[in-house]
PDB file of C-alpha atoms in Angstrom:
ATOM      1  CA  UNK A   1       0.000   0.000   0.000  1.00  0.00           C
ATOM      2  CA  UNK A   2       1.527   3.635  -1.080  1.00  0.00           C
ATOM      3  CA  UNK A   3       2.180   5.651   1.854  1.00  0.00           C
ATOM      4  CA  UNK A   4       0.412   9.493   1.299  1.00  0.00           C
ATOM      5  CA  UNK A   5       2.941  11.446   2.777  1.00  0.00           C
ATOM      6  CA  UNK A   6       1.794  15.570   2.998  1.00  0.00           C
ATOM      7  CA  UNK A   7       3.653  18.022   0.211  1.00  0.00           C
ATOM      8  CA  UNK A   8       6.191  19.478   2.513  1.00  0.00           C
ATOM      9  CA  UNK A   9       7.773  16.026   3.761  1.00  0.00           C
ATOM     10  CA  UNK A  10       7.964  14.987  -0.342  1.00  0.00           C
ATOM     11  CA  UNK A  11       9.630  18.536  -0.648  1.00  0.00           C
ATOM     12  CA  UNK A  12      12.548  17.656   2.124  1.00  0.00           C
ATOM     13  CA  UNK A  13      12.591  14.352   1.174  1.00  0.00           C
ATOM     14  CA  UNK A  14      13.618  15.060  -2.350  1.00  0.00           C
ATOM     15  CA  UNK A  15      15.756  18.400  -1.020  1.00  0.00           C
ATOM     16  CA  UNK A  16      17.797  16.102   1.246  1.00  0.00           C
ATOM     17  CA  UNK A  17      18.100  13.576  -1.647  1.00  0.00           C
ATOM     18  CA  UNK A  18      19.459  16.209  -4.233  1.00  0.00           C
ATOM     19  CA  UNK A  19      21.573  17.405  -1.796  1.00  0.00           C
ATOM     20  CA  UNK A  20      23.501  14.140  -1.266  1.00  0.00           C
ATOM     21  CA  UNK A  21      23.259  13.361  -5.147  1.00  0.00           C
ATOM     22  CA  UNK A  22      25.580  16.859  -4.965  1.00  0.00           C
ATOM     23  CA  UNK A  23      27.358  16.152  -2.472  1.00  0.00           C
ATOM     24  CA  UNK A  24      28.730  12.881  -4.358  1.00  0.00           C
ATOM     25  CA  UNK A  25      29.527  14.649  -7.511  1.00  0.00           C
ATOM     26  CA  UNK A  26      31.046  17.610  -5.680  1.00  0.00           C
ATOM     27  CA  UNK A  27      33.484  15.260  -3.371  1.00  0.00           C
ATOM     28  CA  UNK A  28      34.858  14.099  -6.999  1.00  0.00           C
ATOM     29  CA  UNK A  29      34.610   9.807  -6.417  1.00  0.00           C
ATOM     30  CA  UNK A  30      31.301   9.651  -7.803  1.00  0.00           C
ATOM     31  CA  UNK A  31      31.862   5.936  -7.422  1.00  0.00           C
ATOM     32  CA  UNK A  32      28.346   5.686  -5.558  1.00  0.00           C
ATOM     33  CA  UNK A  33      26.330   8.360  -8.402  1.00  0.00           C
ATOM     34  CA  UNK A  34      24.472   4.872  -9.828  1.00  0.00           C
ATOM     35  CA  UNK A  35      23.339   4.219  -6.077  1.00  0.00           C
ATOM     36  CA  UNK A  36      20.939   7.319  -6.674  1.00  0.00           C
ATOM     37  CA  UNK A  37      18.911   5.491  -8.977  1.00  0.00           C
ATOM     38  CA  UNK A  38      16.694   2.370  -9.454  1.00  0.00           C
ATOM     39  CA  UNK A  39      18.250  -0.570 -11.722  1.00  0.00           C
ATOM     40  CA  UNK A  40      15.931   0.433 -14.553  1.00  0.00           C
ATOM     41  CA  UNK A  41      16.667   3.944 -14.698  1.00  0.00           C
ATOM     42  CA  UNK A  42      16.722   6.581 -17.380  1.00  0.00           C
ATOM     43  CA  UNK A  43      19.230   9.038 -17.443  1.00  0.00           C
ATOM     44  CA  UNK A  44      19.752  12.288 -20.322  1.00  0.00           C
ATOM     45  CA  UNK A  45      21.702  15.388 -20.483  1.00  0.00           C
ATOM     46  CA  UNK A  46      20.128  17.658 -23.402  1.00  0.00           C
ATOM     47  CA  UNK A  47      19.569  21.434 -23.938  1.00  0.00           C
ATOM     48  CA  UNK A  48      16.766  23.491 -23.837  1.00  0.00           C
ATOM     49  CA  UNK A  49      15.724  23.727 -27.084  1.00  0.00           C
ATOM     50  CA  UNK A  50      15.715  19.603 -27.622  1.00  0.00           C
ATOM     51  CA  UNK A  51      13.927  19.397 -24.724  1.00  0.00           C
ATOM     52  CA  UNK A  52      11.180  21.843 -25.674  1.00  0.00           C
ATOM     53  CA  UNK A  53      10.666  20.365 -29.472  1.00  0.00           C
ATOM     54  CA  UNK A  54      10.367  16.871 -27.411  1.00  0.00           C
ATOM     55  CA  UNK A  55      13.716  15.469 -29.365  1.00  0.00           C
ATOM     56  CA  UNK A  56      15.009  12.461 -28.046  1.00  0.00           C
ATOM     57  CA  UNK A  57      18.601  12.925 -28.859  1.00  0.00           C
ATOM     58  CA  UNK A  58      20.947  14.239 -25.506  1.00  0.00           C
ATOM     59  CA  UNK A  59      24.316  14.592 -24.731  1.00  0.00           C
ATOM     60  CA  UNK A  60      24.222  11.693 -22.292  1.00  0.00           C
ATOM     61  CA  UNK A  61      22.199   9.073 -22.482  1.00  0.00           C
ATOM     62  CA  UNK A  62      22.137   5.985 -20.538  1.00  0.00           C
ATOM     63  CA  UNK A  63      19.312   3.791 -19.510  1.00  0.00           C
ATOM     64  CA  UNK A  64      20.287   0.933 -16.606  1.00  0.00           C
ATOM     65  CA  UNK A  65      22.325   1.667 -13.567  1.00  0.00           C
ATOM     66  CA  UNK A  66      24.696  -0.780 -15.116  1.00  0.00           C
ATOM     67  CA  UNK A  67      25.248   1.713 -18.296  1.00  0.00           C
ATOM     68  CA  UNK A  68      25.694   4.446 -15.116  1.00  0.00           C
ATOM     69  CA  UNK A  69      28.050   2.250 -13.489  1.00  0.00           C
ATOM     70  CA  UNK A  70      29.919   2.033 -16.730  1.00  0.00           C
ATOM     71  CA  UNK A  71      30.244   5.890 -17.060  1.00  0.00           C
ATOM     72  CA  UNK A  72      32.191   6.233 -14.211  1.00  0.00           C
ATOM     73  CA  UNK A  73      34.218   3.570 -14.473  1.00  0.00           C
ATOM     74  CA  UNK A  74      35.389   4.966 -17.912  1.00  0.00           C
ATOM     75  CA  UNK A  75      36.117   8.062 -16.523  1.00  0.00           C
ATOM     76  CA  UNK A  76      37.970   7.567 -12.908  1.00  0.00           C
ATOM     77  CA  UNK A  77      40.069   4.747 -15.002  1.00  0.00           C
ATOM     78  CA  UNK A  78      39.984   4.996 -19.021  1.00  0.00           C
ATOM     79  CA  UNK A  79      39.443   8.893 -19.631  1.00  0.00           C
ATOM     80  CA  UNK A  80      41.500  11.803 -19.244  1.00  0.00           C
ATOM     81  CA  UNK A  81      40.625  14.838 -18.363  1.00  0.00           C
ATOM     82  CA  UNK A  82      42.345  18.532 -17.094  1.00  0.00           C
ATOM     83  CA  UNK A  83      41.871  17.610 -13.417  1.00  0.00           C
ATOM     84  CA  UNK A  84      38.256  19.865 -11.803  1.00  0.00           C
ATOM     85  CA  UNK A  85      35.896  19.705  -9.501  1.00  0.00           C
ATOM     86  CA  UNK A  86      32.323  20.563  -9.708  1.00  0.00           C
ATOM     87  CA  UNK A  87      30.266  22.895  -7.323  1.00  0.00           C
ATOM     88  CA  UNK A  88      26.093  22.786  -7.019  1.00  0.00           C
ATOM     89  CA  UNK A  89      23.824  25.164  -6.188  1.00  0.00           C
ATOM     90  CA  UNK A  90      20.467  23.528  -6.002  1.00  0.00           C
ATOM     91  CA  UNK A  91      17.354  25.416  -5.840  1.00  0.00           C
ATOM     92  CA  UNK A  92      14.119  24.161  -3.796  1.00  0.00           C
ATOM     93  CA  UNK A  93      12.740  20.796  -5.422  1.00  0.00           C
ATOM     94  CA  UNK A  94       9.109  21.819  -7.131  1.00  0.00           C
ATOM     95  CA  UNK A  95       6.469  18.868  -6.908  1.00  0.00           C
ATOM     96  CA  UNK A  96       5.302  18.800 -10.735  1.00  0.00           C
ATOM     97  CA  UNK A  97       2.819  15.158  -9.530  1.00  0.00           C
ATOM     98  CA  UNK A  98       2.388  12.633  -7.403  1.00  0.00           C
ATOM     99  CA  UNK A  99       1.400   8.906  -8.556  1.00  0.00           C
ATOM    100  CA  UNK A 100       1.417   6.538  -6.188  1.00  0.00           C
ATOM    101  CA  UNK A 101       5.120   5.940  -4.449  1.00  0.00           C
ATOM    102  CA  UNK A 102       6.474   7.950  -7.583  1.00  0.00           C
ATOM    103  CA  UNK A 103       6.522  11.611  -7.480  1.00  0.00           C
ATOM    104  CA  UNK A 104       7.807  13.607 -10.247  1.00  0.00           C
ATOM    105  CA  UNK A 105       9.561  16.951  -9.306  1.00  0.00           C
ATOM    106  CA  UNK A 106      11.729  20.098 -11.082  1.00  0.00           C
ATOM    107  CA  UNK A 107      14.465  21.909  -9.562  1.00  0.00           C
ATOM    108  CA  UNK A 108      17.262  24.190 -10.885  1.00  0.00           C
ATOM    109  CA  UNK A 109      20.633  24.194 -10.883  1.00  0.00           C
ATOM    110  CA  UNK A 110      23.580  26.321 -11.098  1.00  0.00           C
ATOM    111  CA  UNK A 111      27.258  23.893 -11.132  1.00  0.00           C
ATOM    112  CA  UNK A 112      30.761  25.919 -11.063  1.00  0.00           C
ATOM    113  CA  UNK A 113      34.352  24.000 -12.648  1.00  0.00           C
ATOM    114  CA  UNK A 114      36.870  24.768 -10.437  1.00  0.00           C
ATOM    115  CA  UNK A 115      40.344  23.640 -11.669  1.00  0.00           C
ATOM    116  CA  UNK A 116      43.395  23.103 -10.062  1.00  0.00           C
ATOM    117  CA  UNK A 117      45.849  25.839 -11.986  1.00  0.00           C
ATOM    118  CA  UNK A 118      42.920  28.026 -12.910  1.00  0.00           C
ATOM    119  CA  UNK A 119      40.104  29.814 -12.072  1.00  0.00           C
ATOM    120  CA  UNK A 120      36.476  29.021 -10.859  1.00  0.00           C
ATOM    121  CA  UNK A 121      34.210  29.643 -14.130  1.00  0.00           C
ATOM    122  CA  UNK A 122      30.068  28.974 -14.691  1.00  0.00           C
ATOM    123  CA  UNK A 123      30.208  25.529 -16.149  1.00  0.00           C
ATOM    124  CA  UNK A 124      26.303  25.291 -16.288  1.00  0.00           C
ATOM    125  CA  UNK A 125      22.888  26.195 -15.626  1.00  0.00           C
ATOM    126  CA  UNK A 126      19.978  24.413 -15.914  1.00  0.00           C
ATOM    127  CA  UNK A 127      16.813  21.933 -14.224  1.00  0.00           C
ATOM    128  CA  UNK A 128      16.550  18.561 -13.243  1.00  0.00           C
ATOM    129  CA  UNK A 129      13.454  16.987 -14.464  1.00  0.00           C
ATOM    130  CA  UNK A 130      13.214  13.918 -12.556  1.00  0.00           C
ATOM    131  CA  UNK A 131      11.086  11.254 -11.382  1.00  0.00           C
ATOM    132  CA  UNK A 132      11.547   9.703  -8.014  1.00  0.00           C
ATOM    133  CA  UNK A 133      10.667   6.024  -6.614  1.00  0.00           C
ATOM    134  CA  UNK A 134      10.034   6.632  -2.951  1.00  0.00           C
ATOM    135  CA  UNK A 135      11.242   3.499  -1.416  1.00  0.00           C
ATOM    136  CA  UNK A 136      10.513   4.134   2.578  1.00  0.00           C
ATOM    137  CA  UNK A 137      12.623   7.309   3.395  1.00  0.00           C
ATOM    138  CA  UNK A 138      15.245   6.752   0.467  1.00  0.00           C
ATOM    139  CA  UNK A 139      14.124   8.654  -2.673  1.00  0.00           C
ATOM    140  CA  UNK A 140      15.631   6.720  -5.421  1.00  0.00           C
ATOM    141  CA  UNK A 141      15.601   8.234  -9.442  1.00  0.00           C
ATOM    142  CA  UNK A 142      13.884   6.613 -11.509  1.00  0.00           C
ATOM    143  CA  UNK A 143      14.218   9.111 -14.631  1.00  0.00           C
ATOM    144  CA  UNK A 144      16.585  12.117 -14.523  1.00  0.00           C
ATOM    145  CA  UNK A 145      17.027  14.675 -17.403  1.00  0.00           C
ATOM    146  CA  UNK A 146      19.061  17.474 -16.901  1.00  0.00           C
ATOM    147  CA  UNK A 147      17.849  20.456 -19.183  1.00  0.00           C
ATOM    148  CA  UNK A 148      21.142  23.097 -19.677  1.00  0.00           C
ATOM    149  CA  UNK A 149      20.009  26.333 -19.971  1.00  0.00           C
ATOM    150  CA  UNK A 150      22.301  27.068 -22.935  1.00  0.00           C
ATOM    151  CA  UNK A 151      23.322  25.194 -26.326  1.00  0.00           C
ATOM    152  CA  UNK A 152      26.955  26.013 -26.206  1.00  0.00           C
ATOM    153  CA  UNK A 153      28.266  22.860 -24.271  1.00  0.00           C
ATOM    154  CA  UNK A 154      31.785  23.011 -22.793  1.00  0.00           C
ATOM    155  CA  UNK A 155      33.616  19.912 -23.931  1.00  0.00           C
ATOM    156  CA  UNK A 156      34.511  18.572 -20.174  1.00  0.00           C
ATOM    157  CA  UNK A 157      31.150  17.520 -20.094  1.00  0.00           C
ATOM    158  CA  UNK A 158      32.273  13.936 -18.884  1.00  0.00           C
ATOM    159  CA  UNK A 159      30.707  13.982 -15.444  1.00  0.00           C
ATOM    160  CA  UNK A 160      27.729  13.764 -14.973  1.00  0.00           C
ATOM    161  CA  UNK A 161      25.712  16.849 -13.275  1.00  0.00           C
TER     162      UNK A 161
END
């Protein structure tokens, strides 16, 4: 039976979950970033524009925790990249709908790169659009797209955000 839980404990509940989703990809192991979502999950980076002409093309796109699993592997051990760091800024989760122990919710984001020799710059702005599985008090993702804000797409775009 699916638990009604009132709006403001969904709103923390997904708050507290973004903010530990951040806090993994902000430490830099990401190692536990799949743990975030269900097995079957759906994951998409894309722009604005594809996202408002409904195009199904992103610049990420996996769709199993396994293919997640396999990002980061690539990257901490096959990839190289100018070493960084990423920095969120979340804003407050917005409930979009609620069906049964799935709740589907927006929230913006700003993320800074900083690097090592250089300075911190804007890397990108945008929203999540996700859809959570709420498994007791442990939000999981079952669908996240992140929608960037602009087209222009800096190339260390190997993270995910």
């Amino acid at each position: 039976m699916t638990q009604v839980r009132p709006h403001g404990e969904l709103v923390s509940l997904i708050g507290m979950a973004q903010a530990r989703y951040a806090r993994e990809i902000d430490d830099g192991d990401c190692t536990a970033w799949p743990e975030f979502f269900v097995d079957d999950c759906f994951y998409k980076i894309t722009t604005a524009d594809n996202y408002a002409q409904n195009l199904e093309a992103g610049l990420m796109w996996m769709d199993s925790k396994d293919m997640l699993r396999d990002r980061i592997l690539s990257l901490l051990e096959a990839n190289v990249y100018e070493r960084h760091s990423y920095r969120h800024l979340l804003g407050q989760p917005y409930i979009r709908e609620i069906e049964g122990d799935e709740v589907e919710s927006e929230t913006s984001f700003m993320v800074a790169r900083i690097t090592r020799e250089g300075p911190t710059d804007l890397f990108a702005t945008g929203r999540y659009i996700d859809r959570y599985r709420l498994l007791g008090d442990d939000p999981k993702l079952v669908t996240r797209i992140v929608v960037l804000d602009s087209n222009q797409i800096d190339t260390l775009l190997g993270f995910p955000l």
